[in-house]
XYZ file of C-alpha atoms in Angstrom:
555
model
C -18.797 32.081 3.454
C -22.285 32.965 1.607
C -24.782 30.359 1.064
C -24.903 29.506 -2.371
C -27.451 26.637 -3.823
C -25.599 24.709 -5.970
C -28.187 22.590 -7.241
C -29.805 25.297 -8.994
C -28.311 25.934 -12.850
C -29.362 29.483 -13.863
C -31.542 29.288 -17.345
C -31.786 31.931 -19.582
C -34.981 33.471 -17.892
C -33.989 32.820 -14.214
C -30.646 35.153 -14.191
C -28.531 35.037 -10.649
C -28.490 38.785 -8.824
C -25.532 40.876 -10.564
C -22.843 43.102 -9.066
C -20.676 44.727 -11.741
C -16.869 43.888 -11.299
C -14.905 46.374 -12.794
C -11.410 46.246 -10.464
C -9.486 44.367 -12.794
C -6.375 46.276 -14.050
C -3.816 45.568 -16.779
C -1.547 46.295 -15.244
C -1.329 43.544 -13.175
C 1.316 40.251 -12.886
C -1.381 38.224 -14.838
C 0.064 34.654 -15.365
C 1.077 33.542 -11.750
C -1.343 30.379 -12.226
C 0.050 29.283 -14.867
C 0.042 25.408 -14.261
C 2.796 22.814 -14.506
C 3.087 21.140 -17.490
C 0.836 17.901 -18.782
C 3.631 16.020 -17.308
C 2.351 16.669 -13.726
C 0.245 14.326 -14.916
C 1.844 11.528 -16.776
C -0.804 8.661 -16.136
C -4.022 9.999 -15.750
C -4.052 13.390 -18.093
C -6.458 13.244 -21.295
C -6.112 17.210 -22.104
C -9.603 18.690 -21.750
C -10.671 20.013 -24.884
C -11.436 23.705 -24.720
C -15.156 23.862 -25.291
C -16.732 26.654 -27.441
C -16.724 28.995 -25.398
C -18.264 31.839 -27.657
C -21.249 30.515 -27.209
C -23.437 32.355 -24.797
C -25.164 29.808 -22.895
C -21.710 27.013 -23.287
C -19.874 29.778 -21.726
C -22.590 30.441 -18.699
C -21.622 27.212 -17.580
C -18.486 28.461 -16.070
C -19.275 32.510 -15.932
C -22.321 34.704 -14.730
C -22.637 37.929 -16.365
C -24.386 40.646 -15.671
C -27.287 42.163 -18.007
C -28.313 45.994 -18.104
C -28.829 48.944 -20.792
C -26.942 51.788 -21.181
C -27.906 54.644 -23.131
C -25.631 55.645 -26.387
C -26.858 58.351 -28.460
C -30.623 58.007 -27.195
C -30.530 54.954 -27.225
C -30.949 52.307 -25.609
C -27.957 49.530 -26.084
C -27.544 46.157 -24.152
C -24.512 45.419 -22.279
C -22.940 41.929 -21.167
C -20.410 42.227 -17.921
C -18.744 39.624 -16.364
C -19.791 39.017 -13.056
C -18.046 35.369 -11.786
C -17.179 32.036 -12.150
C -20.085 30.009 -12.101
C -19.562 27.713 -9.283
C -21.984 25.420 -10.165
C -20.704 25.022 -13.588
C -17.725 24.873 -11.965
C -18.724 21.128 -10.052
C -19.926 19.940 -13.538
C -17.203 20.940 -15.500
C -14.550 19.095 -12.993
C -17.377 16.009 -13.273
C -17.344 16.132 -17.088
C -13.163 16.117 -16.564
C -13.505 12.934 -14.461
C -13.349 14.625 -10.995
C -15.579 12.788 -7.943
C -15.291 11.956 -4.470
C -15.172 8.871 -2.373
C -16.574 8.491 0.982
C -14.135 7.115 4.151
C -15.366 5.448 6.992
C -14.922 8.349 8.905
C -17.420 10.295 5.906
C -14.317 12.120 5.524
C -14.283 12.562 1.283
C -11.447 11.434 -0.230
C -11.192 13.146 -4.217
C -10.445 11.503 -7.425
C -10.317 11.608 -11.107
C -11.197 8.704 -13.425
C -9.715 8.503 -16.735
C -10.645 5.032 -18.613
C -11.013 3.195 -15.810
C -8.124 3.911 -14.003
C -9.024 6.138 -10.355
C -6.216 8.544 -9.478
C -6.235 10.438 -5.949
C -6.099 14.266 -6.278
C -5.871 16.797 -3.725
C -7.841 19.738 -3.676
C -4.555 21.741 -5.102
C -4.002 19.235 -7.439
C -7.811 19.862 -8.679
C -7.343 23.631 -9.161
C -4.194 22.906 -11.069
C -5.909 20.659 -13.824
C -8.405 23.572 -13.911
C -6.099 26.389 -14.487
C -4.841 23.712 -17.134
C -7.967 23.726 -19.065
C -8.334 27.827 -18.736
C -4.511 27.487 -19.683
C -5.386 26.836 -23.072
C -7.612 29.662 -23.808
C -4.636 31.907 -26.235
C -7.310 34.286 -27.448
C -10.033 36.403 -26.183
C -13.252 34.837 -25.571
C -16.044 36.761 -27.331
C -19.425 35.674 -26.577
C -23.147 37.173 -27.694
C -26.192 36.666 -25.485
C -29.789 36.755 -27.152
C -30.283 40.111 -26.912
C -26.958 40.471 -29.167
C -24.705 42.176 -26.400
C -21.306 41.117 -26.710
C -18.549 40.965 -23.870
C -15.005 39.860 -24.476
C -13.023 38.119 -21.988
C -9.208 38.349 -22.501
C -7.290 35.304 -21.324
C -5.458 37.561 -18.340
C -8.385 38.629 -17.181
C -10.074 34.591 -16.697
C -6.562 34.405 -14.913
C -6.414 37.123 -12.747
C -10.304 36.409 -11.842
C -9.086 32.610 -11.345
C -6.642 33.659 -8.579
C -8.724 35.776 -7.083
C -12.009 32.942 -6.852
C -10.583 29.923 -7.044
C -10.017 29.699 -2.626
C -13.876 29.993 -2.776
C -14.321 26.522 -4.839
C -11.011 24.486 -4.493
C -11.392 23.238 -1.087
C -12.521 20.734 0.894
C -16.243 22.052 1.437
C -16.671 23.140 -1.872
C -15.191 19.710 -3.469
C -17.437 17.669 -1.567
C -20.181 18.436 -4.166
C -18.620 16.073 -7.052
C -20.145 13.365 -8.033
C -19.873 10.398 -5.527
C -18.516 6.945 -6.632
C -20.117 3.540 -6.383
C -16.871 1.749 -4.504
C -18.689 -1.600 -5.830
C -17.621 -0.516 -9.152
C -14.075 -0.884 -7.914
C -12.230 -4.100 -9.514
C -11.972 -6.461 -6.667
C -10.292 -10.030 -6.056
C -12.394 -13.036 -4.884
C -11.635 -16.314 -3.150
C -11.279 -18.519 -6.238
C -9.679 -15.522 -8.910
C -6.946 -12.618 -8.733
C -7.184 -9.704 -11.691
C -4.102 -7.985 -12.481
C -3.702 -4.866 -14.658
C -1.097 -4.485 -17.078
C -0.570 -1.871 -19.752
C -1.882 -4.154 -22.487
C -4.428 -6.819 -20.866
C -5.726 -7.781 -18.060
C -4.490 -11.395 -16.570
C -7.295 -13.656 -14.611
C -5.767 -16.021 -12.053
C -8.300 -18.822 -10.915
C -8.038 -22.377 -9.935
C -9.058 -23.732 -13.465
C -5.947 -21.344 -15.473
C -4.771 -17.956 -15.980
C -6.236 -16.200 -18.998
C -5.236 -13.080 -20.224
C -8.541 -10.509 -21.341
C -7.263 -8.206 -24.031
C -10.740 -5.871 -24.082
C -12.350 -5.053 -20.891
C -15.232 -3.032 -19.536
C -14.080 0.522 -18.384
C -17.085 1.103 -15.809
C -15.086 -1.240 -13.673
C -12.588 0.601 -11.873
C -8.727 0.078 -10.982
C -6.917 2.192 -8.560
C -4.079 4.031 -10.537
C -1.631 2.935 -7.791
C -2.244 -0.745 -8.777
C -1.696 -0.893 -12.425
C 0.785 -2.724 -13.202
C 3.181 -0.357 -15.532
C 4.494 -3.150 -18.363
C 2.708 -5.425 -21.112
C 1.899 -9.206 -20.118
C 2.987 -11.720 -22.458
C 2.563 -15.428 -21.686
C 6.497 -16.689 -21.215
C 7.055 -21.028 -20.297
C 11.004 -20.250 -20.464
C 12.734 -20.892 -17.087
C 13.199 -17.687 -15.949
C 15.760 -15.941 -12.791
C 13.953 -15.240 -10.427
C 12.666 -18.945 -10.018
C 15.667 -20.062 -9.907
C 16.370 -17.899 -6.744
C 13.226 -19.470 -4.950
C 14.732 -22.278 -5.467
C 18.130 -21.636 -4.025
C 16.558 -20.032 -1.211
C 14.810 -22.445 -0.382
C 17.948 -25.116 -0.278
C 16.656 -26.659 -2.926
C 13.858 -28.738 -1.405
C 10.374 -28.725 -3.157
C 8.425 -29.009 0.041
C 10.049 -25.854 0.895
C 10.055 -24.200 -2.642
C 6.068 -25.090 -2.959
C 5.759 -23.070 0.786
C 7.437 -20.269 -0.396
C 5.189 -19.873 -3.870
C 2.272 -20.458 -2.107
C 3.040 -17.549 0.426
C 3.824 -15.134 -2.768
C 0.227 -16.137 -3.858
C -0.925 -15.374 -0.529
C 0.475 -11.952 -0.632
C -0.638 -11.031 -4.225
C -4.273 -12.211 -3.751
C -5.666 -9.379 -2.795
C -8.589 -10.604 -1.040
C -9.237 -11.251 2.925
C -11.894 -13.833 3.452
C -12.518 -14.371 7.711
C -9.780 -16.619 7.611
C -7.675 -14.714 6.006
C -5.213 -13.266 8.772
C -1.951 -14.974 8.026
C 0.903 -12.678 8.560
C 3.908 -13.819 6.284
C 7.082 -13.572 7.974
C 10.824 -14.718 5.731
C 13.656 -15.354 8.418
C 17.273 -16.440 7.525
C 17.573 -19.998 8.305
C 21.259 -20.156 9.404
C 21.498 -19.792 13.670
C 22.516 -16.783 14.463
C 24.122 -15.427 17.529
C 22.375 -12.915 19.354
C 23.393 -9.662 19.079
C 24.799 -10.278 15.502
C 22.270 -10.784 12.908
C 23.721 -10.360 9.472
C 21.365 -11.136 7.057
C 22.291 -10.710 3.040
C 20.532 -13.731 1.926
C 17.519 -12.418 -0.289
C 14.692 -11.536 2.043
C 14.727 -8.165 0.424
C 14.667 -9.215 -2.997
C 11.654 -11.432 -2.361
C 9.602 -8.244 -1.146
C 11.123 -5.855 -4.202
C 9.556 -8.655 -6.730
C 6.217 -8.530 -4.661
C 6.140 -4.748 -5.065
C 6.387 -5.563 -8.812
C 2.883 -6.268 -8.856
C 1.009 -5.309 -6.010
C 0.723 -1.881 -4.645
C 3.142 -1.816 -1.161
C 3.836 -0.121 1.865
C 7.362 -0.965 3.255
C 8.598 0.863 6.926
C 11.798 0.399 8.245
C 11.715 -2.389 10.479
C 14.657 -0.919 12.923
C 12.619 2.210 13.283
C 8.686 0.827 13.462
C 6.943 1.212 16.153
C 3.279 0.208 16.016
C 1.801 2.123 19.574
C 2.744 5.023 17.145
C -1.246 6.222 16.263
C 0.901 7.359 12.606
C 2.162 4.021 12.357
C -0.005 2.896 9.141
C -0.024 6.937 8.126
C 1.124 6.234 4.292
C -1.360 2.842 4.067
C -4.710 3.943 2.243
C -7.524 2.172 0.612
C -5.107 1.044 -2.561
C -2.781 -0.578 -0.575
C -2.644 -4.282 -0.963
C 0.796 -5.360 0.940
C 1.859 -3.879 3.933
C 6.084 -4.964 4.764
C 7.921 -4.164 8.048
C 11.204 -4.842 6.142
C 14.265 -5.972 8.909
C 12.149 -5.784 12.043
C 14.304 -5.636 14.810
C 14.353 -8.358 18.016
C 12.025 -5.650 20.349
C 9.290 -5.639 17.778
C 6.045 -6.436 19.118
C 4.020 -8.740 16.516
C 1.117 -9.056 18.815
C -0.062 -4.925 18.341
C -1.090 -5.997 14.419
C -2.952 -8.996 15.233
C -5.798 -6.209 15.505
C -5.044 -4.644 11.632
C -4.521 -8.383 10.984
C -8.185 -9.106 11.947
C -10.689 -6.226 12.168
C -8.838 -3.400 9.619
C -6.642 -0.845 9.639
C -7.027 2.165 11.768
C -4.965 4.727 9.683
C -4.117 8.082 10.707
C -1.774 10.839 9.000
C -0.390 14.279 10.311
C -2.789 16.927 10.388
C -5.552 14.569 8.999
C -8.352 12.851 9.969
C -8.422 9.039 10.757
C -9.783 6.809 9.336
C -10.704 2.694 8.952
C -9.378 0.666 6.394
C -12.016 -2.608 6.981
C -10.834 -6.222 7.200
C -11.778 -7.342 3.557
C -10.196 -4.148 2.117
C -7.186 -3.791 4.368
C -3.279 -4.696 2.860
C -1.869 -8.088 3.696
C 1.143 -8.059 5.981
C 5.053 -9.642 5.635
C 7.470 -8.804 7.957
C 11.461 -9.478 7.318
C 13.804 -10.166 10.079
C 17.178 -11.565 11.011
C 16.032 -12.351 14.054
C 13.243 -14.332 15.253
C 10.396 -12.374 17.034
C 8.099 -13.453 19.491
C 5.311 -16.224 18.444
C 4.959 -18.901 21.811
C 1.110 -19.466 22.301
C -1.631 -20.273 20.080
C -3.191 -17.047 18.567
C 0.891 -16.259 17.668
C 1.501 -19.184 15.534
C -2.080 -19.542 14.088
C -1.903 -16.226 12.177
C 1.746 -16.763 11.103
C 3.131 -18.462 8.222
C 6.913 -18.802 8.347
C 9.950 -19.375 5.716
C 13.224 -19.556 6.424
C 15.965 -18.172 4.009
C 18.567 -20.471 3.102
C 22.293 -18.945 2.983
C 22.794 -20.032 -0.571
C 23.655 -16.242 -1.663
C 25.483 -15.062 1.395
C 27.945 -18.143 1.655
C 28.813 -17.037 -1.480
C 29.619 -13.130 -0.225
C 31.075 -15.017 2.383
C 33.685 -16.602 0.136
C 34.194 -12.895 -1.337
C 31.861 -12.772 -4.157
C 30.774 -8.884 -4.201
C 27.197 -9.535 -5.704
C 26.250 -13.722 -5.468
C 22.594 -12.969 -7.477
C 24.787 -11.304 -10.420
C 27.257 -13.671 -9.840
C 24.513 -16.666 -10.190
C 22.387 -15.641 -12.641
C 24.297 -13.271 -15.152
C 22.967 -9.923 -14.408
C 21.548 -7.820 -11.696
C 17.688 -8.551 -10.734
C 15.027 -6.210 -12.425
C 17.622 -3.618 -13.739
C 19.516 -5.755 -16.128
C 16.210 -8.525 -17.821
C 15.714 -7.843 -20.829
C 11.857 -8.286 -22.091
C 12.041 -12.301 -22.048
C 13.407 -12.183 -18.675
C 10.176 -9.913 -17.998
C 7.801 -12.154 -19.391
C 9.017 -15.454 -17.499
C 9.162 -13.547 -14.142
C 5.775 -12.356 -14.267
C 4.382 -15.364 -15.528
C 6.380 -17.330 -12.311
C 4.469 -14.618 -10.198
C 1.391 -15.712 -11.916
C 1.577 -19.256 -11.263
C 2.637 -18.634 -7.098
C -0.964 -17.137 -7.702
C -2.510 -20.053 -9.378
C -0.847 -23.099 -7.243
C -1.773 -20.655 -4.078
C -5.364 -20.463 -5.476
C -5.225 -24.194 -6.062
C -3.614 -25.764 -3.022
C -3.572 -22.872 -0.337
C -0.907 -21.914 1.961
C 1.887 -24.952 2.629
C 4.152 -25.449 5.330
C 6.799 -27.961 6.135
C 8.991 -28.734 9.266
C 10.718 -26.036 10.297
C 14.792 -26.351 10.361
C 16.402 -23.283 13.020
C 13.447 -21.097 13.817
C 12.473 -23.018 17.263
C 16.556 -22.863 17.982
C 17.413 -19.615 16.807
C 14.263 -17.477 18.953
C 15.705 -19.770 22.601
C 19.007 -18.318 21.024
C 17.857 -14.355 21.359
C 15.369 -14.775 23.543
C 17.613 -16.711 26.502
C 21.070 -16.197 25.816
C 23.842 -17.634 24.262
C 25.678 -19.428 27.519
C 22.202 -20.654 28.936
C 21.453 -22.214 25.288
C 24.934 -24.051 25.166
C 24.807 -25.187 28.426
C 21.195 -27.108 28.333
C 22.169 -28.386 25.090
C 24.141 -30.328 26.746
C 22.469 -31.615 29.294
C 19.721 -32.425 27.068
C 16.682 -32.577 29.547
C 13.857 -34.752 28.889
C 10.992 -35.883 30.853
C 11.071 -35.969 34.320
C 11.818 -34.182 37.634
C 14.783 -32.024 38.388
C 16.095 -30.128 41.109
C 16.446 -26.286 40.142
C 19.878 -25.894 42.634
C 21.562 -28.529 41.254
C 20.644 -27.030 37.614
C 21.840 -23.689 38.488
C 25.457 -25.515 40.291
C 26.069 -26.944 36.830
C 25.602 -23.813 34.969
C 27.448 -22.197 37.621
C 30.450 -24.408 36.901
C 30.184 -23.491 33.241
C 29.221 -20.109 33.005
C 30.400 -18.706 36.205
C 27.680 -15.943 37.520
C 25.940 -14.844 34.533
C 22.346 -15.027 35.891
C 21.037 -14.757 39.496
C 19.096 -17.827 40.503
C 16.064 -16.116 39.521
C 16.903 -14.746 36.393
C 18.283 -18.686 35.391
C 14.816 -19.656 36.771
C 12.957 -17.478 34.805
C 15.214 -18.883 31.356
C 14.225 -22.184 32.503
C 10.634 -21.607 32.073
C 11.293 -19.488 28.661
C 13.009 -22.196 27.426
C 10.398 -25.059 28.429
C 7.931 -23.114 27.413
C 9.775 -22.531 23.277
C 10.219 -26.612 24.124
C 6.687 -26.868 24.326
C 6.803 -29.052 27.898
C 4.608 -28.674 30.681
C 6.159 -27.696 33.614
C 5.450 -27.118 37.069
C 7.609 -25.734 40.234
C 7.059 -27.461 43.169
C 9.166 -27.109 46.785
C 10.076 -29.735 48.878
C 12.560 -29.703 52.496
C 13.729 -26.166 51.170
C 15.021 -27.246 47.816
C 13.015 -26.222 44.302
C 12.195 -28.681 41.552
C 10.508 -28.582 38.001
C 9.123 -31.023 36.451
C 8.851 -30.984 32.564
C 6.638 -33.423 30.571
C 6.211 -33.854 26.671
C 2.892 -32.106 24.677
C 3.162 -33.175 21.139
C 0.332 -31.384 20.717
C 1.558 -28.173 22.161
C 1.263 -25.459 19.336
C 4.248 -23.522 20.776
C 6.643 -25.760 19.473
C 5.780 -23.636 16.049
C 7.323 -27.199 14.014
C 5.821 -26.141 10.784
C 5.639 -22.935 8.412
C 1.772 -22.039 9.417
């Protein structure tokens, strides 16, 4: 590709080096760029007016011409030609339109358009279609008159046909990457004590002293399109739905209701202070036999209302696998909730305590990685009908944990096709009318103020501790200890294993009943040791009520 300066605007005594174009034939298919309609653009498109082009030095903005004399009759008569688009012009015409780039981690430029405020991510494609929009509009010739009173007259195919034929050499990558760049600090952000939403017709403040709508704002601060929250905000105290299913999930217990709130606070605060690395994870509270999760008690409802108002990412839980380098391919820097919805009982927690902590390493087919940093990176939910891993300390510090009562499945369980309908009169989010609207999102709003205001909560966990010795050790080996009920003290390991034995028959080798021993001291929270002694084995288990694995509260 030729070197072009782009800094340098021609004036109208410092004229670029002309080569007369004069391939252009009518005869041509003229309107194959023809772009889609405004609708391609439904938030973000403010048509761009079409400027005057006539005159001479407006229209040099986007086309060079070329200047000579030609002699008519004996005299001499001055000629305009096109020559090009201008591509210099062509940068501050798609700046003028709202067009700019944003710098990666990686330096890799990611493009935009900002219309009011509101930042929308365009591809370079996308780009040359808005442009062939704005040309789009030109119906009639374009007649323009320099200073020496030549005259050339573009017809509307011919910008076209030129348009297909230059625009490869300024809609790319390269070429894009001299657009204005923007200030990311201009970007709306959240803080430790207050949460800003975006709706159509305010904006809603969330701090620990009250939630205030603003009805006039300052545009220069910007919101990610992907974040604006499509409805109007009005104020609502009635009672509404949706708090009404908290409150059944949680089995009707206001230590456990309060959790819950506080953890949809969490998760629609979008800010990540250095303590900030809580992973929420909603499991059904009923035991469950291994092998047979059913879920259907509202786990996925609770994420579908989150998604209401904060931009998510949800991946199929069955399917996820983090050691996949695409893994957090459709997160980017607007993301602000990442869900692994239904994880299954071989997902490995541990490989996010790194994007939980230091950022999101994000990398996409055919493109270039790049970091998502801790205080900008989504916060993470997973949902699961069984109960993954968590035994030591770093586990259970950066997880806070509800458990889903049955209140809704029961009822499918007595043959009620849809409980919430059932419940509550109507289907969730399809069916509310505009006062149902209003009292959900002001519910959201206040999990946001009482999380602002009293952090996350936890209480005493009811099956969690029984159901993961459940999946992780077996059915037969759970029943059986539960009956023995082992306590403090000193036991010998043969005489264990005989009594299983007796029950069970031969399930488990001695080592593999061994090794569930130690599992299940270890989801206890004992100490143990094994110690040997005239050929015979023995462990001895002793109490730590201080022992973080036995994961007794929500966080």
């Amino acid at each position: 590709m030729e070197n072009i300066d782009y800094s340098q605007t021609p004036t109208q005594n410092d004229e670029p080096e002309i080569l007369i174009d004069s391939s252009w034939k009518k005869d041509k298919e003229l309107r194959v760029l023809r772009s889609p309609s405004k609708n391609a653009f439904p938030l973000i498109w403010n048509a761009a007016t079409l400027v005057d082009l006539s005159d001479y030095h407006t229209c040099r903005l986007i086309f060079t011409f070329a200047k000579k004399e030609i002699e008519v009759k004996g005299k001499k008569v001055p000629v305009l030609t096109y020559d090009s688009f201008y591509r210099d012009g062509i940068v501050k015409l798609l700046n003028s339109f709202g067009f700019c780039k944003i710098y990666r981690s990686n330096s890799q430029c990611l493009f935009v358009r900002i219309d009011n405020g509101i930042v929308a991510e365009f591809s370079a494609s996308q780009i040359k279609d808005y442009f062939i929009q704005f040309l789009d509009q030109i119906d009639s010739n374009i007649v323009t008159t320099d200073d020496r009173k030549a005259t050339c007259s573009l017809k509307p195919e011919f910008i076209w046909e030129r348009a297909k034929r230059e625009s490869h050499l300024f809609f790319n990558d390269t070429f894009l990457a001299h657009l204005s760049t923007i200030d990311t600090s201009l970007f709306v952000k959240h803080s430790a004590r207050e949460a800003i939403y975006q709706f159509t017709n305010c904006r809603v403040s969330v701090t620990p002293d009250g939630i205030r709508t603003i009805k006039e704002w300052n545009t220069e601060k910007l919101f990610w399109e992907s974040q604006i929250i499509q409805r109007k905000y009005t104020d609502s105290s009635i009672e509404c739905q949706f708090r009404d299913f908290c409150w059944n999930l949680s089995g009707k217990s206001e230590e456990r209701f309060n959790t819950l709130r506080s953890q949809l606070g969490y998760l629609l605060h979008n800010y990540k202070g250095a303590n900030q690395v809580k992973i929420i994870l909603f499991y059904d509270e009923e035991k469950t036999t291994p092998g047979k999760p059913e879920g259907g008690t509202g786990k996925t409802l609770l994420i579908v209302a989150i998604g209401k108002f904060a931009n998510t990412v949800i991946v199929d839980g069955q399917k996820a696998d983090p050691t996949d380098k695409f893994f957090f391919q459709n997160i980017d820097e607007s993301t602000q909730v990442f869900v692994i919805d239904d994880a299954s009982k071989d997902f490995n927690i541990d490989l996010l305590n790194s994007a939980s902590t230091t950022g999101f390493h994000v990398e996409g087919k055919k493109q270039k990685a790049f970091m998502i940093p801790h205080d900008l990176a989504p916060k993470m939910a997973i949902t699961s009908n069984v109960i993954l891993a968590s035994e030591g300390n770093t586990r259970v510090r950066r997880q806070s944990i509800f458990e889903v009562n049955p209140f809704y499945k029961k009822l499918q369980e007595k043959g009620v096709d849809d409980p919430v309908k059932y419940v509550h009169g109507n289907l969730f989010f399809s069916e509310w009318d505009s006062d149902e609207w209003n009292s959900f999102q002001s519910f959201m709003m206040d999990c946001v103020y009482y999380y602002l205001t009293n952090g996350l909560q936890n209480y005493t966990l009811i099956n969690v501790q029984q159901n993961r010795a459940f999946h992780s050790i077996g059915t037969e080996f759970m029943t059986w200890i539960e009956g023995i009920q082992l306590t403090d003290g000193t036991y010998n390991t043969g005489e264990l294993y005989n009594s299983f034995h007796h029950q069970h028959g031969d399930v488990y080798e001695k080592r593999g009943f061994s090794n569930r021993l130690k599992k299940w001291a270890e989801i206890k929270g004992f100490e143990y040791c094994f110690d040997s002694s005239h050929g015979e084995t023995f462990i001895t288990l002793k109490s730590n009520n201080n022992n973080k694995n036995l994961d007794s509260v929500g966080n």
